[in-house]
Each structure stands twice: as C-alpha cells, then as structure tokens.
Short mmCIF file of C-alpha atoms in Angstrom, two decimals:
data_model
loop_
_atom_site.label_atom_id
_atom_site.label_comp_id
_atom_site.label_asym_id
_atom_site.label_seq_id
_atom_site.Cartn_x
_atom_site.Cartn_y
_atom_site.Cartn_z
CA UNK Z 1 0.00 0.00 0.00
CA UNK Z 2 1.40 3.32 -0.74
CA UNK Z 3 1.23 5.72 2.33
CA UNK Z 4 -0.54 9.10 1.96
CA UNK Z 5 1.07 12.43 3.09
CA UNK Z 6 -0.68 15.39 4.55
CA UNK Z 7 -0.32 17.81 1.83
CA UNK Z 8 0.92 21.25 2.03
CA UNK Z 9 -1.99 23.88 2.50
CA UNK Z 10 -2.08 25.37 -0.88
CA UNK Z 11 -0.76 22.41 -3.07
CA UNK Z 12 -3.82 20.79 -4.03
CA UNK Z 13 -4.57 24.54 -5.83
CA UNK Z 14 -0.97 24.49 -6.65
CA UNK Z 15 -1.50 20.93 -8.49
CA UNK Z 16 -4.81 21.74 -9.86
CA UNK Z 17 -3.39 25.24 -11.44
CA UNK Z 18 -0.37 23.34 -13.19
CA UNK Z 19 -2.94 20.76 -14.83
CA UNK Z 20 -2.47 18.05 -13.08
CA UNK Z 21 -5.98 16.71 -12.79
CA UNK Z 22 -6.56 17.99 -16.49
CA UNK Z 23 -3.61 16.43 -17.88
CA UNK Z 24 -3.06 12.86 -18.96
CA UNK Z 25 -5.46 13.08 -21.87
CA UNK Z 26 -4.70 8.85 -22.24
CA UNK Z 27 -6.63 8.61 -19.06
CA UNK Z 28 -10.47 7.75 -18.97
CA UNK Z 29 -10.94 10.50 -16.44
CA UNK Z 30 -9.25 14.07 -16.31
CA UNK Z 31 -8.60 13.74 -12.72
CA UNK Z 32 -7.02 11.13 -10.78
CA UNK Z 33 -7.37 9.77 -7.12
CA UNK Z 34 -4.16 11.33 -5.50
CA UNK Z 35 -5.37 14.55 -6.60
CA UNK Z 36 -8.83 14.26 -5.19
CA UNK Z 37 -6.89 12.73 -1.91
CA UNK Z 38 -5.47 16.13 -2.09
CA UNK Z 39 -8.46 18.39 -2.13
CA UNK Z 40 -9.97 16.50 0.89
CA UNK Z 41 -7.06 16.57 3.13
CA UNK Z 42 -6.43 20.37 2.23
CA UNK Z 43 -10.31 20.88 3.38
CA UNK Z 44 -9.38 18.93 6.73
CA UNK Z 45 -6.00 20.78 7.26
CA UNK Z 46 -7.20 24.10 6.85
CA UNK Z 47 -10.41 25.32 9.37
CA UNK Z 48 -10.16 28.65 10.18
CA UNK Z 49 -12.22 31.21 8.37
CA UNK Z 50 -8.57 32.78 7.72
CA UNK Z 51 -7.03 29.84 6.47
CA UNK Z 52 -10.14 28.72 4.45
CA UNK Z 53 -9.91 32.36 2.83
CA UNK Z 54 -6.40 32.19 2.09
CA UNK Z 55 -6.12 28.23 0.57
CA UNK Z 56 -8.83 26.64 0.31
CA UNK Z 57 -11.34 28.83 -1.48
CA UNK Z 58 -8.53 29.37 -3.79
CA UNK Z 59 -8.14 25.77 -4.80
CA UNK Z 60 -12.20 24.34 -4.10
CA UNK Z 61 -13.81 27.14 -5.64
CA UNK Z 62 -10.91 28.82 -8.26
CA UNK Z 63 -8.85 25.51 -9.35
CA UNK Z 64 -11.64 22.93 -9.27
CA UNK Z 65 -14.97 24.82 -9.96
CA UNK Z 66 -16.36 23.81 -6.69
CA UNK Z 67 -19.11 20.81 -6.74
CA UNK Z 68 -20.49 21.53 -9.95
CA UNK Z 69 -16.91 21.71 -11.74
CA UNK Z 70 -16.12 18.53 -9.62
CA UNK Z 71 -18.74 17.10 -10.68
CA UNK Z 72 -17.87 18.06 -14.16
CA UNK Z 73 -14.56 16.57 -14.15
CA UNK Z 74 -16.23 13.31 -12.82
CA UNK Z 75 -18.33 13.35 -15.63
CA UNK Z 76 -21.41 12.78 -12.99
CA UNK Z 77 -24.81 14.03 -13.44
CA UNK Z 78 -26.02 15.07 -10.36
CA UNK Z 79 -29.67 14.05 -11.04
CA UNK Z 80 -28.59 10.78 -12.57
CA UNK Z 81 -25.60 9.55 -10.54
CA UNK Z 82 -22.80 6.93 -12.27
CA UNK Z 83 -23.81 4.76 -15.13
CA UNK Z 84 -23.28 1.52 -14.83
CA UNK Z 85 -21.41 0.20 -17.26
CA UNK Z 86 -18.55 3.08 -16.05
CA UNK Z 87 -18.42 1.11 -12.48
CA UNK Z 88 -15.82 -1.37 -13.34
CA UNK Z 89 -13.60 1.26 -15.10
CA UNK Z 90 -13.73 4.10 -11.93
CA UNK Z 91 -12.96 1.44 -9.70
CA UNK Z 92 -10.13 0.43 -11.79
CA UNK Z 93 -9.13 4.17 -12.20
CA UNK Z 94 -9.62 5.72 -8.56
CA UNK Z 95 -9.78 2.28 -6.45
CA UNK Z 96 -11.87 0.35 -4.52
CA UNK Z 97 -13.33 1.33 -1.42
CA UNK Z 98 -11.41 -0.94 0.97
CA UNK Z 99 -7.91 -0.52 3.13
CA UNK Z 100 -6.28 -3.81 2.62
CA UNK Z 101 -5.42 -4.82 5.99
CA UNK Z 102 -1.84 -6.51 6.07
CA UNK Z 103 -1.90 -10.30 6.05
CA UNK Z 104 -2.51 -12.21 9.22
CA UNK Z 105 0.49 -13.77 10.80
CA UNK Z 106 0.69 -17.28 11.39
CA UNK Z 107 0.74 -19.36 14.25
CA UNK Z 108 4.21 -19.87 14.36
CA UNK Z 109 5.16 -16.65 13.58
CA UNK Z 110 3.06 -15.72 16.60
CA UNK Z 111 5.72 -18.65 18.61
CA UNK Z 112 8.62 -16.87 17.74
CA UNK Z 113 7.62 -13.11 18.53
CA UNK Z 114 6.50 -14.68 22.09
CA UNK Z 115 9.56 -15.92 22.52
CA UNK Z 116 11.38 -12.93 22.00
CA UNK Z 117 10.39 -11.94 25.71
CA UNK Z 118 13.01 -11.39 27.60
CA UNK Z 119 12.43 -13.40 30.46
CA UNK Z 120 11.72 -16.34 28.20
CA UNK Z 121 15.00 -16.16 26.42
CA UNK Z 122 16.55 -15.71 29.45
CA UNK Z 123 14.57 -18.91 31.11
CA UNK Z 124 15.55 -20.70 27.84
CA UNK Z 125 19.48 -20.07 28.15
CA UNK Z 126 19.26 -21.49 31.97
CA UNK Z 127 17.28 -24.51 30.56
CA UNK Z 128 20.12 -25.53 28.36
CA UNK Z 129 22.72 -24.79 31.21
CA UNK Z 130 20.92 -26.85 33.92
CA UNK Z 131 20.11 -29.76 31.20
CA UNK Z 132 24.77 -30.03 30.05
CA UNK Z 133 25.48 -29.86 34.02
CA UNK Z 134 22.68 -32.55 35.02
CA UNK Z 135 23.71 -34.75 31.55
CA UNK Z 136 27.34 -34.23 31.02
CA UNK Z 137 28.90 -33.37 34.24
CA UNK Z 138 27.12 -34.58 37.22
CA UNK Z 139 25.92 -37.53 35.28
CA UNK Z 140 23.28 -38.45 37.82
CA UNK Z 141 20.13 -40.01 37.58
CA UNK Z 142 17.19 -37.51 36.13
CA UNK Z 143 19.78 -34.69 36.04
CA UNK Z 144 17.87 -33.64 33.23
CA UNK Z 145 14.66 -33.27 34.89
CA UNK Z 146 14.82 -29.65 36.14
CA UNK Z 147 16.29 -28.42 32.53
CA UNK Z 148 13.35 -30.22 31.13
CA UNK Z 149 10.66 -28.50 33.40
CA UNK Z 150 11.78 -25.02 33.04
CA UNK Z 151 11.43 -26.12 29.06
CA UNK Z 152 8.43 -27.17 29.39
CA UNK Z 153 7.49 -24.05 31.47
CA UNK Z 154 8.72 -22.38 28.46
CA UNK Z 155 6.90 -24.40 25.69
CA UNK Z 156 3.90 -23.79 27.19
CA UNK Z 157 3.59 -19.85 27.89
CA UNK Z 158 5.05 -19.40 24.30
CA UNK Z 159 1.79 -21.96 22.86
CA UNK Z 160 -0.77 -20.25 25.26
CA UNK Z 161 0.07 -16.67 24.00
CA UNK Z 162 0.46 -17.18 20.72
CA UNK Z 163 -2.38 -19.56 20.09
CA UNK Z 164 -4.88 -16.96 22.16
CA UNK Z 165 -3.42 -13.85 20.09
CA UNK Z 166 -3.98 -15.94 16.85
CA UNK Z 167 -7.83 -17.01 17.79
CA UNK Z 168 -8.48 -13.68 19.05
CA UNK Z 169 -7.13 -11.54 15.70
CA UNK Z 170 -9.08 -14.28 13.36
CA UNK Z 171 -12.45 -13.23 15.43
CA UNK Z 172 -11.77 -9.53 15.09
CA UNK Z 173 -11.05 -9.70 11.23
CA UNK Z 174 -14.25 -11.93 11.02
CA UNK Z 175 -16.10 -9.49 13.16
CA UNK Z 176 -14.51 -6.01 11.40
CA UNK Z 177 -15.62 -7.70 7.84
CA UNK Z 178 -19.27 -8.54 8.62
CA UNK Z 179 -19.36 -4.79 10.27
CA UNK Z 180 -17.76 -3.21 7.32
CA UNK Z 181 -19.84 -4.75 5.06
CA UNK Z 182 -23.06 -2.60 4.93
CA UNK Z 183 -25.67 -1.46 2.28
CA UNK Z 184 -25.51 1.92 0.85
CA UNK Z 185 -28.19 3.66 -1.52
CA UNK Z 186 -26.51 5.37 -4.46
CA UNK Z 187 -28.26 7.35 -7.78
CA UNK Z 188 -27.10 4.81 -10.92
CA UNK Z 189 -28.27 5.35 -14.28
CA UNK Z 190 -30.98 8.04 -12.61
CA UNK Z 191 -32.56 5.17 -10.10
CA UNK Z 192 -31.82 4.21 -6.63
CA UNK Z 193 -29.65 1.59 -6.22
CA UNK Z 194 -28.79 -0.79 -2.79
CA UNK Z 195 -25.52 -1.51 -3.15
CA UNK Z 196 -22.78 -2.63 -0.83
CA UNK Z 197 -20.11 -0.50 0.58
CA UNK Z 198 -17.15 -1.95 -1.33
CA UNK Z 199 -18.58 -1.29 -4.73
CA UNK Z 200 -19.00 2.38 -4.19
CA UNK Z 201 -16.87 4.06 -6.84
CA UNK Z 202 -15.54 8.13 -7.30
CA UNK Z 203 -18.38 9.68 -8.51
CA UNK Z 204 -21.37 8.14 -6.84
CA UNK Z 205 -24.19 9.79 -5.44
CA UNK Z 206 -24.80 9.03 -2.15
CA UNK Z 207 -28.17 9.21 -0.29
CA UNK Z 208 -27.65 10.57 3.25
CA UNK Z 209 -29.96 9.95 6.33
CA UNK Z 210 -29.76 10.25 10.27
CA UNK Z 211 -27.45 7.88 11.50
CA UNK Z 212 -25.88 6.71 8.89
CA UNK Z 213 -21.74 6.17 8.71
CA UNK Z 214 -20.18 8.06 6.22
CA UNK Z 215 -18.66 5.56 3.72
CA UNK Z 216 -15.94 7.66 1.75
CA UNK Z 217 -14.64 11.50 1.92
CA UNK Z 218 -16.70 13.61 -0.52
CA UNK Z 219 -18.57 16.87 -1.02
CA UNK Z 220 -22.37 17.10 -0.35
CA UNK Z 221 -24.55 18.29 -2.92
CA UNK Z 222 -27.57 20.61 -3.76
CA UNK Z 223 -29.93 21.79 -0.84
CA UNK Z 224 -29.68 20.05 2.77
CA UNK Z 225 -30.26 20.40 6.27
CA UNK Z 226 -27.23 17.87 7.24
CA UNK Z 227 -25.35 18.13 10.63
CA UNK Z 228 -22.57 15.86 10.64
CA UNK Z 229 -20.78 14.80 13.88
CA UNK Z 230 -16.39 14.82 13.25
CA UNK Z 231 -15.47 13.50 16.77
CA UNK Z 232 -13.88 10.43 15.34
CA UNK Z 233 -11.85 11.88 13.21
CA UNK Z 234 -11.21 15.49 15.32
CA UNK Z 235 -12.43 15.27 19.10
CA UNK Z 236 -14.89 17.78 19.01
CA UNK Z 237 -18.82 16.81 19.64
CA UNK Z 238 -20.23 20.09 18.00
CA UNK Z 239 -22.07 19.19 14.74
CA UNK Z 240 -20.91 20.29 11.85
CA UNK Z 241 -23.44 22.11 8.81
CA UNK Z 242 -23.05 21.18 5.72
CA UNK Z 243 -23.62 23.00 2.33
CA UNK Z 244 -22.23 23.06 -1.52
CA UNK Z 245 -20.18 26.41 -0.61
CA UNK Z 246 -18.19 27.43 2.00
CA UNK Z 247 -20.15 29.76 4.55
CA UNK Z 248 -18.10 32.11 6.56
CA UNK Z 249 -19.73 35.22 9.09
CA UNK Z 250 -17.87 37.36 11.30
CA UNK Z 251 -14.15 35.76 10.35
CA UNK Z 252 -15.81 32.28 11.30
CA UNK Z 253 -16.95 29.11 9.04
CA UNK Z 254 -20.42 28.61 9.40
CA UNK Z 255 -21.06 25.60 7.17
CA UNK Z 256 -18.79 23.73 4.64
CA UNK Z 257 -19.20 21.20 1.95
CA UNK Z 258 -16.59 18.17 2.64
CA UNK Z 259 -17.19 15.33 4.03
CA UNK Z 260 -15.00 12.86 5.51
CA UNK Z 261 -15.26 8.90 5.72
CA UNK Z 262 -15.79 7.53 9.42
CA UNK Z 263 -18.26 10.31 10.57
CA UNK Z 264 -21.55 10.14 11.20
CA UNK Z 265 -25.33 11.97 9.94
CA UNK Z 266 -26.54 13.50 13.74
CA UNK Z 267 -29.57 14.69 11.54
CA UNK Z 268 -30.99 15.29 8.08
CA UNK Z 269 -30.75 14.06 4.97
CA UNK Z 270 -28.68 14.99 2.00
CA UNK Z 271 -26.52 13.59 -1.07
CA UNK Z 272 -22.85 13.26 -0.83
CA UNK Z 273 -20.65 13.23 -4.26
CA UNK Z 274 -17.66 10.83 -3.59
CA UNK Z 275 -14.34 11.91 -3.95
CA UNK Z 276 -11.61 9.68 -2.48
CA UNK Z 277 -12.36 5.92 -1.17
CA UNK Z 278 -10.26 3.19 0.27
CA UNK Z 279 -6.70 4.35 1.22
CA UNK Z 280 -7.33 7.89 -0.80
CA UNK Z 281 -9.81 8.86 1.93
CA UNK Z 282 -8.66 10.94 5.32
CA UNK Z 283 -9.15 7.55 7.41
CA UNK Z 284 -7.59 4.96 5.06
CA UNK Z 285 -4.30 7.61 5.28
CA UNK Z 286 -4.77 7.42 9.21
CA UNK Z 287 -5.12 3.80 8.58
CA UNK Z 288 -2.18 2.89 6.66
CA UNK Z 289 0.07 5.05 9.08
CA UNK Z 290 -1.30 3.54 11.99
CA UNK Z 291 0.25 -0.01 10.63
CA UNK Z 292 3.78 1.72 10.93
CA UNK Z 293 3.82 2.34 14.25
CA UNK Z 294 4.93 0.02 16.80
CA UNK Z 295 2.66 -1.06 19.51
CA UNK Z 296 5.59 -0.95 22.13
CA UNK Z 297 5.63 -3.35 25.59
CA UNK Z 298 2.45 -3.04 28.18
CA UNK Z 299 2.97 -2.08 31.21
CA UNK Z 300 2.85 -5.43 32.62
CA UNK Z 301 5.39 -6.36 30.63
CA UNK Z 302 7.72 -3.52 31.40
CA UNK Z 303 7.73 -4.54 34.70
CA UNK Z 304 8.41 -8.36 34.09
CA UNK Z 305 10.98 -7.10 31.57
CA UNK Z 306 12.59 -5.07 34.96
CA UNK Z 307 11.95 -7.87 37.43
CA UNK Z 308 14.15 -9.96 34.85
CA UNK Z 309 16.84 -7.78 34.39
CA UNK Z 310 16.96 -7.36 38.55
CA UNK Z 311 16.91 -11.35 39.18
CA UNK Z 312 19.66 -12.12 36.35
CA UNK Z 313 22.08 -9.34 37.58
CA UNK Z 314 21.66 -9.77 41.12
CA UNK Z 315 21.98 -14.08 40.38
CA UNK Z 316 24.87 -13.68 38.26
CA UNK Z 317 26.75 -11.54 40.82
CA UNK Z 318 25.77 -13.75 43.70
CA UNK Z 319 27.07 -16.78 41.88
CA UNK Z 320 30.20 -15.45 40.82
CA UNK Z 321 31.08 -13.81 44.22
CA UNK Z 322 30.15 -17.72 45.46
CA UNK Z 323 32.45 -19.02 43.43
CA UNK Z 324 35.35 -16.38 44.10
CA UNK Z 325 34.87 -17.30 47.78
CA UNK Z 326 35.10 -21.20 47.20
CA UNK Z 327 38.37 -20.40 45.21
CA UNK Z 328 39.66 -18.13 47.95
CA UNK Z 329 38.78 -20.59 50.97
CA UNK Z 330 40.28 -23.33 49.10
CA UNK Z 331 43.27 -21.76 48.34
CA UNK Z 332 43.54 -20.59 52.08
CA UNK Z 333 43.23 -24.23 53.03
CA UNK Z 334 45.66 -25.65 50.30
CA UNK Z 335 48.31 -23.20 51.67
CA UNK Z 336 47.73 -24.00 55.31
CA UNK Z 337 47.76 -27.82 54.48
CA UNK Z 338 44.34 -28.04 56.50
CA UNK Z 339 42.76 -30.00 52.76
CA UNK Z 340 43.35 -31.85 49.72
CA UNK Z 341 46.56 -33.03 49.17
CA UNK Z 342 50.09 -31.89 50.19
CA UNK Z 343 51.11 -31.13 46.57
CA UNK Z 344 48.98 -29.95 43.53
CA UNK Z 345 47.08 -32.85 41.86
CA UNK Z 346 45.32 -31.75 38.27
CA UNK Z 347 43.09 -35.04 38.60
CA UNK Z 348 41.52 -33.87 42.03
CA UNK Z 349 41.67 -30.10 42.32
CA UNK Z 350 40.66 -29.27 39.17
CA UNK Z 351 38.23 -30.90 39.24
CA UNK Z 352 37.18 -29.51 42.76
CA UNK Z 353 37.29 -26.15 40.73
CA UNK Z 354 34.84 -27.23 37.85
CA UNK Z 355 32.82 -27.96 40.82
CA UNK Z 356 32.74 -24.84 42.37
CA UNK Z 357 31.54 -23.34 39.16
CA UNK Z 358 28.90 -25.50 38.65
CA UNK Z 359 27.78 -25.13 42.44
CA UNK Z 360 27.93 -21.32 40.55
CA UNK Z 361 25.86 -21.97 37.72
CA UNK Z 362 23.68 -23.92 39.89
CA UNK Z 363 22.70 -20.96 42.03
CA UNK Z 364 22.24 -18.65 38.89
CA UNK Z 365 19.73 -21.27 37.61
CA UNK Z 366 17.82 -21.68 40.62
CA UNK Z 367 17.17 -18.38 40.77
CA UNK Z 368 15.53 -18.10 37.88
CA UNK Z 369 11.28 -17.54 38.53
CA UNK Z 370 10.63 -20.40 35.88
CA UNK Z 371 6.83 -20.58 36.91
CA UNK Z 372 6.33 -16.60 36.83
CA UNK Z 373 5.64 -16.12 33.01
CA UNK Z 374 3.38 -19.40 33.31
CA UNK Z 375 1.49 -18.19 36.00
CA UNK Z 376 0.94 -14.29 33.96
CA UNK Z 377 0.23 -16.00 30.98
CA UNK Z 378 -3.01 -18.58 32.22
CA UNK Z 379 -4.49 -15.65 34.90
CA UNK Z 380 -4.60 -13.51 31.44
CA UNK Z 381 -5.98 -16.27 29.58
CA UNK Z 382 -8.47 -16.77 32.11
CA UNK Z 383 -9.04 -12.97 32.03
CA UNK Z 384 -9.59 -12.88 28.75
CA UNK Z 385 -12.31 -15.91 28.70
CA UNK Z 386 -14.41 -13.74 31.47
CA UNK Z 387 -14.17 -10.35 29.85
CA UNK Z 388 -15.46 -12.19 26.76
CA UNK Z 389 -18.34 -12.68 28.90
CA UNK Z 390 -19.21 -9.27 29.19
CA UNK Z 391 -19.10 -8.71 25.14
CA UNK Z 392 -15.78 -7.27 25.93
CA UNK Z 393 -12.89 -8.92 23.30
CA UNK Z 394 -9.61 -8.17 23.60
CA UNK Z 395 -6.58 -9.37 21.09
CA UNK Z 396 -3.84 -9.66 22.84
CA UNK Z 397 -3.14 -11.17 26.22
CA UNK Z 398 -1.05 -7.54 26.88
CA UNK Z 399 -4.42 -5.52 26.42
CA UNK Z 400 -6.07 -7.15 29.22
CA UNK Z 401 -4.56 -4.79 32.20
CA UNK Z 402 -6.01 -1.94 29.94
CA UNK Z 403 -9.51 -3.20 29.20
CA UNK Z 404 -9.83 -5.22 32.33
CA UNK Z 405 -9.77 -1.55 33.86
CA UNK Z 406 -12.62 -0.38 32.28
CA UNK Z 407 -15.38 0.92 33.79
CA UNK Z 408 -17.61 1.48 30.85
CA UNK Z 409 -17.89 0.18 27.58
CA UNK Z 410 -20.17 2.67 25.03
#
C-alpha cells in the first residue's frame, strides 16, 4: 500500500493550477485519485475562516470549480448519478473502497515473537545450562529433569500466547468484515440503487440519512439540512453544517461542503458526491500510518521485563562472588595444608574447581522464577475468557490490564 502524506496547504490549488488533474489526456478521467486525496485533506487541514480564505477557497472554488466543476470533471450528473457500465472502469481508475489490511500472521510466527520476551530467552538459556550440568557433568540419575521443566514451562507460555493472540485476531477480522460490510443507496443510471459499501466508486451519489456512517470523503450536494458529527476523526462533539459552498460570518466558518469517511449523519438528509475511497480517503491515510507504528511493551510487561533484568544481575553476581569465595577458601586451606593433598594434583583439584563453578551456575539457575511467566500467561488467559463474557474482546493477552480496567464500555 502506498502511504498518503498530509499535503501542504495550498498544493492541491498548486497541483490543480499546473494541470495536473486535467492532464493525462490517455486517461479515462481528467482527474485522478491522489489529486482528489489532495483536495480532501487540504479541506481537513485548513479550518479557520482565515485559512479557508487564504487556501482553500482558492483551490475548491478557483482551481476545481467547486461541486459543480467537480462534478464536471467526474463526468457525474447530479440528477442521474454513475452509469453503470462506467463502475468497473472508476474502480479500476480511482480504487476500490477498501484498506487492505496486512496479512494475518501465522501461528508460528506468533511462537517466535513470544519468545522474543526477555524473560523467556533468558529462562531458555538457563534450561540448556541446567540440562549439560545434570547430563554431562554430574551424570546423575534424572539430572535432566529440572532443565526439562523449566522447558516445558517455556513451551507452554510461548503456545498459550500465541495460540490466544492468533484465535483472538481471526475473530476480530471476522467481526470487522461482517461490520464493514453494509448497504448503501446510491443514484445509478438516474434510479436508486442498494448496493454494498465496497462497490462504491468516485463519482457516486450518495443518499444521506440520520445515522448513517459516512462511507468515503466527498462533497455534499444541492440543498440540505445535514449536521454531521467529526469527533472520530477530530475530538470535538459540535455538529458540523453542511452545504455546496463554504459559509463564513464574522471571520468564522459557518457551514462547509466536505465530508469525511468515518463520521456520522446526527440529523438530516442529503446527497454526498464521492471523492476519495479506500486508502485515498482521510481515514484509510490514518489507517495505513497507523500499521507503521509500533505497539511498544504493556505495562505489565515492562515490569516483568525489569523484574528480569533485577533477578539475572543480582543471580549472576551472587554466583560469581560464590564461586570467588570457594576459590579463595580453598586456596587458604591448600596453603595451610588443613585440605586436599600436600602437593597440587590436576586429577583432584581441578576438578574440585569445575565444581565450584557449577555449584555457581547452579545458584544462577535456581534463581531463575521459571513458573512466573506461566502463572501471567493462564491468569490472562483466564481474564480474557471472562471479559469475553461481558461482550468485551480483547486481542492480545497484553491488552487485558487496559480493558480489564474499564469501567464502561459505550
């Protein structure tokens, strides 16, 4: 997917005046998507009565003729909406009207990110230690056993979280589809047509009501009493009015004719001419940005990420000032003739040494909290089961310390 900048204010009049839209006379249209993209995002960028009077105007109502000249360059009839037989060849012009989401990852892939956890590498590296001390060196009878729990330990946090996370994404693409996927009524070939929100194309004329989603950014056309509610896309709750011109009083906008995909009809009824869809419109850009950014660690696992860090430093200091004080007191002893053997013997003592560094190792891997990530992972499974119960589904096992703290769900 190609990601969509915020344009300068002033360069969607800038590309307009140097014939952009109206160049390309191979095309079908005289306008294409990225330009349109342009025009809506300059109309979001720019509020202010001032700023409206200084770019916008310049570029809505000079460069592209305002609705009617849009329309115009769409080659849409306002009374008569998109013929049919163009359908196939605006969507293959301007787009569909759907943001590709990025392929789901697979189970294993889901494995190997969980096992990127810090304490789970570090669990993993004092699995394999304690399992070549219990096989190779002490040699005693289910030496292996402890390497082979803390393994297991291992195994099983790594399956738990990644085959929740993978269950849990499938059931929100399944659920985002079916709630994507709604019925529209658009002017074709001068009728009303039902028609789903994926095959709207630039162009169409869309019949507006109260409550209904807007399904691509656009302008609204002819007479109207819409008031369209922005808070998803802006924050604020006042309604905006809507009408084919800009209408500015006393060095404030009044009313203005864009509309963008993702809000909502508060009240009234209108018709919206579409202009962008898919990843041209102001949320599809949003969209495909979001996908860049990185979701970063939870809290929760900030913490266990610190908690780790503490345990192996203060472990691996511990064991190495152990085995510094073995050396020392046997070395204290050999010189004082109170141990071992009169003279050096390479068969006993060093092996008595190798000893002291496993008795070392030993400590380091003892202190490791094997059962800790076990015991995080299955209370957030089970947290996410009963929260499911409520109608509340989260996707990740990290997201329950956030939702499980809600109060309210609207």
């Amino acid at each position: 997917h190609s990601t969509l900048r915020v344009p300068r204010r002033g360069e969607a009049e800038a590309t307009a005046a140097a014939g952009g839209p109206e160049g390309r006379a191979s095309m079908p249209f005289s306008v294409e998507g990225k330009h349109l993209s342009l025009l809506v995002k300059e109309t979001f960028d720019n509020t202010t009565a001032e700023d409206v009077e200084k770019y916008v105007l310049k570029s809505f109502d000079g460069a592209w003729g305002g609705v009617d000249g849009l329309s115009k360059k769409l080659k849409v009839k306002p009374e008569a909406g998109v013929p049919s037989k163009e359908v196939e060849e605006r969507r293959s012009h301007f787009g569909e009207n759907k943001v590709e989401e990025e392929p789901q990852e697979s189970l294993l892939s889901l494995m190997w990110g969980a096992l990127q956890d810090p304490t789970l590498i570090f669990l993993t590296v004092a699995a394999f230690v304690s399992l070549a001390i219990g096989i190779f060196v002490e040699q005693r009878p289910f030496g292996w056993l402890e390497g082979v729990a803390i393994l297991t330990a291992v195994v099983v946090v790594v399956t738990v979280g990644a085959v929740n996370d993978y269950q849990k994404e499938k059931q929100f693409r399944d659920l985002n589809a079916q709630k994507e996927n709604i019925d529209l009524t658009v002017l074709r070939d001068g009728q009303t047509q039902t028609v789903s929100v994926h095959e709207l194309v630039v162009g169409d004329v869309v019949l507006l009501s109260t409550g209904d989603v807007l399904p691509a950014d656009g302008v609204v056309m002819g007479r109207n009493d819409l008031a369209i509610n922005e808070k998803m896309l802006t924050g604020e709750t006042v309604m905006k009015k809507k009408t084919p011109q800009y209408v500015i009083k006393n060095k404030s906008v009044v009313s203005s004719p864009t509309l963008f995909a993702g809000t909502f009809v508060q009240e009234g009824e209108g018709r919206l001419l579409v202009l962008a869809v898919g990843p041209n419109t102001y949320q599809g850009g949003m969209a495909e940005k979001m996908k860049e950014a990185d979701s970063g660690r939870s809290i929760l696992q900030r913490k266990l990420d610190a908690m780790t860090d503490l345990i192996t430093t203060v472990s691996m200091w511990v064991s190495i000032a152990l085995v510094i004080i073995l050396l020392i007191r046997m070395g204290i002893a050999f010189h004082g003739k109170k141990c071992c053997f009169e003279t050096w013997d390479h068969r006993v003592h060093w092996s008595e040494i190798l000893g002291f560094v496993i008795t070392g190792i030993t400590i380091f891997v003892v202190a490791v909290p094997e059962g800790l990530p076990l015991a995080v992972t299955i209370a957030l499974a089970f947290s996410v089961k009963k929260m499911l119960k409520d109608q509340n589904l989260v996707r990740h096992l990290s997201a329950c310390e956030t939702m499980g703290s809600a109060t309210t769900i609207c």
